Short mmCIF file of C-alpha atoms and ligand atoms in Angstrom, two decimals:
data_model
loop_
_atom_site.label_atom_id
_atom_site.label_comp_id
_atom_site.label_asym_id
_atom_site.label_seq_id
_atom_site.Cartn_x
_atom_site.Cartn_y
_atom_site.Cartn_z
CA MET A 58 -12.21 -27.55 15.57
CA THR A 59 -13.50 -25.65 18.57
CA LEU A 60 -12.03 -22.38 19.73
CA GLY A 61 -10.61 -23.18 23.15
CA THR A 62 -8.21 -21.58 25.54
CA TYR A 63 -5.76 -20.95 22.71
CA GLU A 64 -8.16 -18.43 21.24
CA LYS A 65 -6.34 -15.25 22.07
CA ALA A 66 -5.78 -14.17 18.52
CA GLY A 67 -7.77 -12.02 16.14
CA PHE A 68 -8.63 -8.42 15.31
CA PRO A 69 -11.48 -7.21 17.50
CA ASP A 70 -14.42 -5.93 15.48
CA ALA A 71 -16.70 -3.09 16.67
CA ASP A 72 -18.14 -5.34 19.40
CA GLY A 73 -14.71 -6.49 20.55
CA ALA A 74 -15.20 -9.92 19.00
CA ILE A 75 -12.27 -11.73 17.39
CA ARG A 76 -12.12 -11.69 13.58
CA HIS A 77 -11.39 -14.78 11.53
CA ASP A 78 -13.66 -13.73 8.68
CA TRP A 79 -11.37 -11.42 6.75
CA THR A 80 -12.25 -11.28 3.10
CA ARG A 81 -9.69 -11.07 0.35
CA ALA A 82 -11.20 -7.72 -0.68
CA GLU A 83 -10.60 -6.28 2.81
CA ILE A 84 -7.01 -7.52 2.83
CA ARG A 85 -6.44 -6.19 -0.71
CA ASP A 86 -7.76 -2.81 0.45
CA LEU A 87 -5.35 -2.81 3.42
CA PHE A 88 -2.38 -3.45 1.12
CA ALA A 89 -3.56 -0.55 -1.10
CA LEU A 90 -3.85 2.04 1.70
CA PRO A 91 -1.64 5.13 1.54
CA PHE A 92 1.52 4.10 3.41
CA PRO A 93 1.04 6.54 6.35
CA GLU A 94 -2.53 5.30 6.89
CA LEU A 95 -1.44 1.65 6.72
CA MET A 96 1.34 2.30 9.24
CA PHE A 97 -1.06 4.16 11.55
CA GLN A 98 -3.51 1.25 11.56
CA ALA A 99 -0.72 -1.28 12.08
CA GLN A 100 0.76 0.70 14.96
CA SER A 101 -2.67 1.12 16.55
CA ALA A 102 -3.19 -2.65 16.45
CA HIS A 103 0.34 -3.23 17.76
CA ARG A 104 0.01 -0.81 20.70
CA ALA A 105 -3.41 -2.15 21.67
CA ASN A 106 -1.86 -5.56 22.26
CA PHE A 107 1.88 -5.21 22.91
CA ASP A 108 4.56 -2.95 24.30
CA PRO A 109 5.95 -1.56 21.00
CA ALA A 110 9.47 -1.35 22.50
CA GLU A 111 9.67 -5.13 23.08
CA VAL A 112 11.00 -7.64 20.59
CA GLN A 113 10.88 -11.39 21.12
CA VAL A 114 14.24 -12.98 20.34
CA SER A 115 14.58 -16.55 19.02
CA THR A 116 17.69 -18.42 17.93
CA LEU A 117 17.59 -21.08 15.22
CA LEU A 118 19.62 -24.26 14.94
CA SER A 119 19.56 -26.78 12.10
CA ILE A 120 19.60 -30.11 13.96
CA LYS A 121 19.39 -32.15 10.75
CA THR A 122 20.72 -30.44 7.66
CA GLY A 123 20.23 -31.12 3.93
CA GLY A 124 19.25 -34.12 1.83
CA CYS A 125 15.52 -33.33 2.08
CA PRO A 126 13.25 -35.32 -0.26
CA GLU A 127 10.88 -32.36 -0.78
CA ASP A 128 11.24 -29.96 -3.71
CA CYS A 129 10.45 -26.54 -2.14
CA ALA A 130 11.84 -24.22 -4.83
CA TYR A 131 13.30 -21.73 -2.35
CA CYS A 132 15.13 -24.23 -0.18
CA PRO A 133 18.89 -24.82 -0.07
CA GLN A 134 18.29 -28.12 1.80
CA SER A 135 16.29 -29.93 -0.89
CA ALA A 136 18.15 -32.91 -2.36
CA ALA A 137 16.63 -31.92 -5.72
CA TYR A 138 19.02 -28.95 -6.09
CA ASP A 139 22.76 -28.62 -6.15
CA THR A 140 23.31 -25.87 -3.58
CA GLY A 141 26.48 -27.04 -1.87
CA VAL A 142 24.61 -27.90 1.36
CA LYS A 143 25.86 -31.32 2.51
CA ALA A 144 23.38 -33.84 3.93
CA GLU A 145 24.16 -34.50 7.58
CA LYS A 146 22.84 -36.81 10.28
CA LEU A 147 20.72 -35.72 13.21
CA MET A 148 22.89 -33.72 15.62
CA SER A 149 23.77 -35.25 18.99
CA LEU A 150 21.91 -34.22 22.13
CA ASP A 151 25.08 -32.83 23.73
CA LYS A 152 25.84 -30.60 20.76
CA VAL A 153 22.25 -29.29 20.63
CA LEU A 154 22.27 -28.49 24.35
CA ALA A 155 25.60 -26.69 24.06
CA GLU A 156 24.18 -24.54 21.22
CA ALA A 157 21.04 -23.83 23.26
CA GLN A 158 23.11 -22.72 26.24
CA ALA A 159 25.13 -20.39 24.00
CA ALA A 160 21.87 -18.94 22.58
CA LYS A 161 20.54 -18.39 26.09
CA ASP A 162 23.78 -16.74 27.19
CA ALA A 163 23.57 -14.43 24.16
CA GLY A 164 20.07 -13.31 25.21
CA ALA A 165 17.61 -15.50 23.26
CA SER A 166 14.39 -16.52 25.01
CA ARG A 167 13.33 -19.20 22.51
CA PHE A 168 15.38 -21.92 20.82
CA CYS A 169 14.04 -23.19 17.48
CA MET A 170 15.32 -26.48 16.08
CA GLY A 171 14.80 -27.28 12.39
CA ALA A 172 15.15 -30.58 10.57
CA ALA A 173 15.22 -31.06 6.79
CA TRP A 174 12.67 -33.87 6.81
CA ARG A 175 9.46 -34.46 4.92
CA GLU A 176 8.20 -35.91 8.21
CA PRO A 177 9.93 -37.33 11.29
CA LYS A 178 10.41 -41.08 11.74
CA ASP A 179 9.25 -42.29 15.14
CA ARG A 180 12.77 -43.19 16.32
CA ASP A 181 14.02 -39.71 15.35
CA LEU A 182 11.12 -38.18 17.23
CA ASP A 183 12.33 -39.81 20.47
CA LYS A 184 15.68 -38.07 20.00
CA VAL A 185 14.02 -34.72 19.26
CA CYS A 186 11.82 -35.13 22.37
CA ALA A 187 14.98 -35.53 24.47
CA MET A 188 16.35 -32.32 22.93
CA ILE A 189 13.12 -30.46 23.75
CA GLU A 190 13.23 -31.69 27.36
CA GLY A 191 16.86 -30.61 27.73
CA VAL A 192 16.37 -27.17 26.16
CA ARG A 193 13.27 -26.52 28.25
CA ALA A 194 15.13 -27.48 31.43
CA MET A 195 17.49 -24.55 30.67
CA GLY A 196 14.57 -22.14 30.93
CA LEU A 197 14.26 -21.50 27.20
CA GLU A 198 11.01 -21.72 25.24
CA THR A 199 11.17 -24.50 22.67
CA CYS A 200 10.16 -24.60 19.02
CA VAL A 201 10.74 -27.28 16.41
CA THR A 202 10.04 -27.55 12.69
CA LEU A 203 10.24 -31.13 11.45
CA GLY A 204 7.89 -31.26 8.45
CA MET A 205 4.52 -33.03 8.44
CA LEU A 206 3.22 -34.55 11.69
CA THR A 207 0.54 -37.08 12.54
CA GLY A 208 -1.76 -36.43 15.47
CA SER A 209 0.06 -38.92 17.68
CA GLN A 210 3.46 -37.41 16.84
CA ALA A 211 2.13 -33.99 17.85
CA THR A 212 0.88 -35.46 21.12
CA ARG A 213 4.32 -36.94 21.83
CA LEU A 214 5.99 -33.60 21.17
CA LYS A 215 3.55 -31.88 23.52
CA ALA A 216 4.29 -34.44 26.23
CA SER A 217 8.00 -33.64 25.95
CA GLY A 218 7.22 -30.00 26.75
CA LEU A 219 7.23 -28.44 23.27
CA ASP A 220 5.96 -24.85 23.28
CA TYR A 221 5.78 -24.03 19.52
CA TYR A 222 5.71 -25.92 16.22
CA ASN A 223 6.70 -24.07 13.03
CA HIS A 224 4.97 -25.14 9.84
CA ASN A 225 4.46 -22.48 7.17
CA LEU A 226 1.79 -22.13 4.51
CA ASP A 227 4.52 -20.31 2.58
CA THR A 228 2.37 -18.51 -0.05
CA SER A 229 -1.15 -18.25 -1.48
CA PRO A 230 -3.03 -21.46 -2.30
CA GLU A 231 -2.92 -20.51 -6.03
CA PHE A 232 0.84 -19.93 -6.19
CA TYR A 233 1.68 -22.86 -3.92
CA GLY A 234 1.90 -25.42 -6.76
CA ALA A 235 4.55 -23.33 -8.54
CA ILE A 236 6.77 -23.60 -5.45
CA ILE A 237 6.21 -27.11 -4.02
CA THR A 238 4.94 -30.23 -5.75
CA THR A 239 5.84 -32.92 -3.20
CA ARG A 240 3.51 -31.82 -0.38
CA THR A 241 -0.01 -30.48 -0.78
CA TRP A 242 -1.56 -27.38 0.72
CA GLN A 243 -4.14 -29.59 2.45
CA GLU A 244 -1.36 -31.69 4.05
CA ARG A 245 0.01 -28.47 5.55
CA LEU A 246 -3.41 -27.57 6.96
CA ASP A 247 -3.73 -31.09 8.39
CA THR A 248 -0.39 -30.80 10.20
CA LEU A 249 -1.38 -27.40 11.59
CA GLU A 250 -4.60 -28.91 12.91
CA HIS A 251 -2.72 -31.78 14.58
CA VAL A 252 -0.38 -29.31 16.24
CA ARG A 253 -3.24 -27.11 17.42
CA ASP A 254 -5.28 -30.06 18.68
CA ALA A 255 -2.28 -31.31 20.69
CA GLY A 256 -2.22 -27.96 22.53
CA ILE A 257 1.07 -26.74 21.04
CA HIS A 258 1.35 -23.08 20.04
CA VAL A 259 1.41 -22.63 16.27
CA CYS A 260 4.13 -20.74 14.40
CA CYS A 261 2.96 -20.34 10.81
CA GLY A 262 3.76 -17.80 8.13
CA GLY A 263 5.31 -17.62 4.69
CA ILE A 264 7.82 -16.18 2.28
CA VAL A 265 7.60 -13.20 -0.02
CA GLY A 266 9.86 -12.26 -2.91
CA MET A 267 9.51 -15.62 -4.69
CA GLY A 268 8.07 -14.07 -7.87
CA GLU A 269 4.53 -14.18 -6.52
CA GLY A 270 2.09 -11.43 -7.48
CA ALA A 271 0.51 -8.87 -5.17
CA GLU A 272 -2.66 -10.99 -5.11
CA ASP A 273 -0.61 -13.95 -3.81
CA ARG A 274 0.56 -11.87 -0.86
CA VAL A 275 -3.11 -11.01 -0.24
CA GLY A 276 -3.97 -14.72 -0.49
CA MET A 277 -1.18 -15.75 1.90
CA ILE A 278 -2.24 -13.29 4.61
CA HIS A 279 -5.88 -14.23 4.02
CA ALA A 280 -5.10 -17.94 4.50
CA LEU A 281 -3.27 -17.20 7.78
CA ALA A 282 -5.79 -14.72 9.15
CA THR A 283 -8.77 -16.99 8.46
CA LEU A 284 -7.33 -20.06 10.19
CA PRO A 285 -9.75 -21.22 12.93
CA VAL A 286 -7.28 -19.86 15.50
CA HIS A 287 -4.60 -17.37 14.50
CA PRO A 288 -1.03 -18.68 14.78
CA GLU A 289 0.55 -17.32 17.96
CA SER A 290 3.63 -16.59 15.88
CA VAL A 291 3.65 -15.47 12.21
CA PRO A 292 7.06 -15.51 10.54
CA ILE A 293 7.26 -13.34 7.42
CA ASN A 294 10.37 -14.38 5.51
CA MET A 295 11.93 -12.44 2.66
CA LEU A 296 13.29 -14.99 0.21
CA VAL A 297 17.00 -15.63 0.65
CA GLN A 298 18.12 -16.36 -2.91
CA VAL A 299 20.39 -19.40 -2.84
CA GLN A 300 22.54 -20.45 -5.83
CA GLY A 301 21.38 -23.78 -7.23
CA THR A 302 17.72 -23.38 -6.26
CA PRO A 303 15.14 -22.56 -8.95
CA LEU A 304 14.56 -19.18 -7.25
CA ALA A 305 18.23 -18.14 -7.25
CA SER A 306 17.86 -15.19 -9.59
CA GLY A 307 14.39 -13.66 -9.40
CA ALA A 308 13.66 -9.96 -9.08
CA GLY A 309 12.90 -10.22 -5.35
CA ILE A 310 10.51 -7.80 -3.70
CA ASP A 311 10.48 -4.06 -3.16
CA ALA A 312 11.31 -3.22 0.46
CA ILE A 313 8.20 -1.04 0.89
CA GLU A 314 5.98 -3.89 -0.34
CA PHE A 315 7.67 -6.13 2.24
CA VAL A 316 6.91 -3.60 4.99
CA ARG A 317 3.30 -3.46 3.79
CA THR A 318 3.08 -7.27 4.13
CA ILE A 319 4.25 -7.01 7.76
CA ALA A 320 1.73 -4.24 8.44
CA VAL A 321 -1.18 -6.20 6.99
CA ALA A 322 -0.18 -9.27 9.03
CA ARG A 323 -0.14 -7.08 12.16
CA ILE A 324 -3.57 -5.54 11.45
CA THR A 325 -5.30 -8.82 10.60
CA MET A 326 -3.64 -10.91 13.35
CA PRO A 327 -3.08 -8.23 16.01
CA ARG A 328 -2.43 -10.53 18.96
CA SER A 329 0.11 -12.69 17.15
CA MET A 330 3.83 -12.19 17.33
CA VAL A 331 4.84 -11.12 13.80
CA ARG A 332 8.39 -12.24 13.11
CA LEU A 333 10.69 -10.36 10.78
CA SER A 334 12.35 -13.62 9.74
CA ALA A 335 14.71 -14.64 6.94
CA GLY A 336 16.19 -11.97 4.70
CA ARG A 337 17.44 -9.48 7.32
CA GLU A 338 21.08 -9.99 6.35
CA ASP A 339 20.45 -8.16 3.05
CA MET A 340 18.09 -5.55 4.54
CA THR A 341 19.18 -2.07 5.52
CA ASP A 342 18.75 -1.02 9.14
CA GLU A 343 16.21 1.53 7.88
CA THR A 344 14.03 -1.17 6.25
CA GLN A 345 14.16 -3.21 9.45
CA ALA A 346 13.20 -0.10 11.44
CA LEU A 347 10.16 0.32 9.18
CA CYS A 348 9.26 -3.33 9.79
CA PHE A 349 9.29 -2.72 13.56
CA LEU A 350 7.16 0.41 13.03
CA ALA A 351 4.77 -1.76 10.97
CA GLY A 352 4.31 -4.08 13.94
CA ALA A 353 7.00 -6.74 13.64
CA ASN A 354 7.91 -7.76 17.19
CA SER A 355 10.09 -10.82 16.87
CA ILE A 356 13.38 -11.71 15.16
CA PHE A 357 15.83 -14.55 14.72
CA TYR A 358 19.05 -13.64 16.50
CA GLY A 359 22.49 -15.11 15.89
CA PRO A 360 24.74 -15.25 12.83
CA LYS A 361 22.99 -18.16 11.12
CA LEU A 362 19.41 -19.07 10.23
CA LEU A 363 19.39 -22.76 9.28
CA THR A 364 22.00 -22.82 6.51
CA THR A 365 22.19 -19.16 5.43
CA ALA A 366 23.52 -16.01 7.07
CA ASN A 367 21.66 -13.81 9.52
CA PRO A 368 23.04 -10.49 10.82
CA ALA A 369 25.86 -10.81 13.36
CA ALA A 370 24.71 -10.41 16.96
CA ASP A 371 26.60 -7.16 17.45
CA ARG A 372 24.90 -5.57 14.42
CA ASP A 373 21.52 -6.54 15.91
CA ARG A 374 22.46 -5.25 19.35
CA ARG A 375 23.49 -1.93 17.80
CA LEU A 376 20.26 -1.75 15.81
CA MET A 377 18.11 -2.49 18.87
CA ASP A 378 20.04 0.11 20.90
CA ARG A 379 19.62 2.75 18.19
CA LEU A 380 15.88 2.03 18.05
CA GLY A 381 15.45 1.76 21.83
CA LEU A 382 14.08 -1.78 21.56
CA ARG A 383 14.45 -4.38 24.32
CA ALA A 384 14.43 -8.17 24.24
CA MET A 385 11.16 -9.57 25.60
CA GLN A 386 11.64 -11.76 28.70
CA VAL A 387 9.72 -15.04 29.06
N1 SAM B 178 11.51 -29.24 6.62
C1 SAM B 178 10.58 -28.56 7.43
C2 SAM B 178 9.45 -27.98 6.65
O1 SAM B 178 9.65 -27.44 5.56
O2 SAM B 178 8.32 -28.04 7.12
C3 SAM B 178 11.19 -27.51 8.31
C4 SAM B 178 12.31 -26.58 7.86
S1 SAM B 178 11.94 -25.40 6.59
C5 SAM B 178 13.58 -24.86 6.18
C6 SAM B 178 11.13 -24.05 7.40
C7 SAM B 178 10.75 -22.83 6.57
O3 SAM B 178 11.89 -22.06 6.26
C8 SAM B 178 10.08 -23.04 5.24
O4 SAM B 178 8.73 -23.35 5.35
C9 SAM B 178 10.28 -21.70 4.57
O5 SAM B 178 9.18 -20.85 4.83
C10 SAM B 178 11.54 -21.14 5.23
N2 SAM B 178 12.64 -21.06 4.26
C11 SAM B 178 13.37 -22.07 3.75
N3 SAM B 178 14.28 -21.63 2.85
C12 SAM B 178 14.11 -20.29 2.78
C13 SAM B 178 14.74 -19.27 2.00
N4 SAM B 178 15.70 -19.55 1.11
N5 SAM B 178 14.32 -18.00 2.17
C14 SAM B 178 13.35 -17.71 3.07
N6 SAM B 178 12.71 -18.63 3.82
C15 SAM B 178 13.08 -19.90 3.67
C1 DTB B 179 10.76 -19.68 9.22
O1 DTB B 179 9.66 -19.27 8.81
N1 DTB B 179 11.94 -19.19 8.87
C2 DTB B 179 13.02 -19.95 9.46
C3 DTB B 179 12.26 -20.89 10.42
N2 DTB B 179 10.89 -20.67 10.08
C4 DTB B 179 12.61 -22.31 10.52
C5 DTB B 179 13.92 -20.61 8.48
C6 DTB B 179 14.53 -19.69 7.47
C7 DTB B 179 15.46 -20.49 6.64
C8 DTB B 179 16.22 -19.66 5.65
C9 DTB B 179 17.09 -20.49 4.78
C10 DTB B 179 18.19 -21.24 5.49
O2 DTB B 179 18.90 -20.66 6.33
O3 DTB B 179 18.40 -22.42 5.17
FE1 SF4 B 180 12.71 -29.86 2.97
FE2 SF4 B 180 11.65 -28.02 4.60
FE3 SF4 B 180 13.47 -27.35 2.73
FE4 SF4 B 180 11.03 -28.03 1.96
S1 SF4 B 180 11.57 -26.25 3.23
S2 SF4 B 180 12.96 -28.76 1.03
S3 SF4 B 180 10.53 -29.60 3.44
S4 SF4 B 180 13.80 -28.64 4.49
#
């Protein structure tokens, strides 16, 4: 793949060139820095590329919930686990547009629609394209996450006006097989390439707190930061432990190690939006403040993620006020 106009991402080296050649050793060394030094480097990278008082605000909607044939061990929507999430049909256009309008009125600038599919069927894609057109006509940025895509499906989504496609690598290539067996790592890379080649912005990140080791967090950031073009948006999710999934009762992850993961994402992909994603509901305001100091500059806003809880809007407004943060305008 050639580096075209989408090449905005990457840490400038001494000559100002963009870096996609991070080694695992370099990333391991970043994780191991004394915390104040790591935060200083992350903030330097953040300030060189963004206004540190601005946070991009996205709202999520599950447009097709549950009954998914994949076996992602973290996911409440997999049909393989008994989590209490009911399988539903694709939501109607009217309902989606009403939710998008409510998100816009509440202050979101991007509306992200998620479907619990392994991959979209072509007739479903037509319906999703109509949703994208309608949401875009409201002046919101659009994002969808629908599972694997072919090249021609990505082209159709682009033609409907799609701005972003979310498709995560989730973890390191070594740990991946312990989490998902029904879709390969290479299939994920192929979908990302189709999305990129269609000219859609890429949203790609992962989850921590799934019982992975420190080296897996290194491997996950390495995989993201060495993509041919950095994802424009990098969601870092803290696992939401859901009863019924195989990951319902793990030890989770230390909050400081989570902040370090955000900081290393910021340093290695300094022009990407780093999203403090799932897991905020159980995070203290102080941990979230550290995440913003570490370079996170995007959140999901609204009381629900896809099927699980997110902080209530008034808690987030209070937090942003206390920290002097403003919602980024598109
Ligand atoms: N089915 C599509 C797919 O997997 O490509 C799209 C929806 S899927 C729910 C999107 C992402 O949400 C996953 O890749 C995963 O990173 C994240 N996710 C799902 N369940 C989660 C959980 N319990 N905790 C944190 N992140 C989660
Ligand atoms: C992403 O990385 N996190 C979001 C979004 N992309 C689609 C989803 C989080 C889902 C958390 C579990 C749930 O609510 O079902
Ligand atoms: Fe299905 Fe996506 Fe959940 Fe995996 S993460 S089980 S693909 S909805």
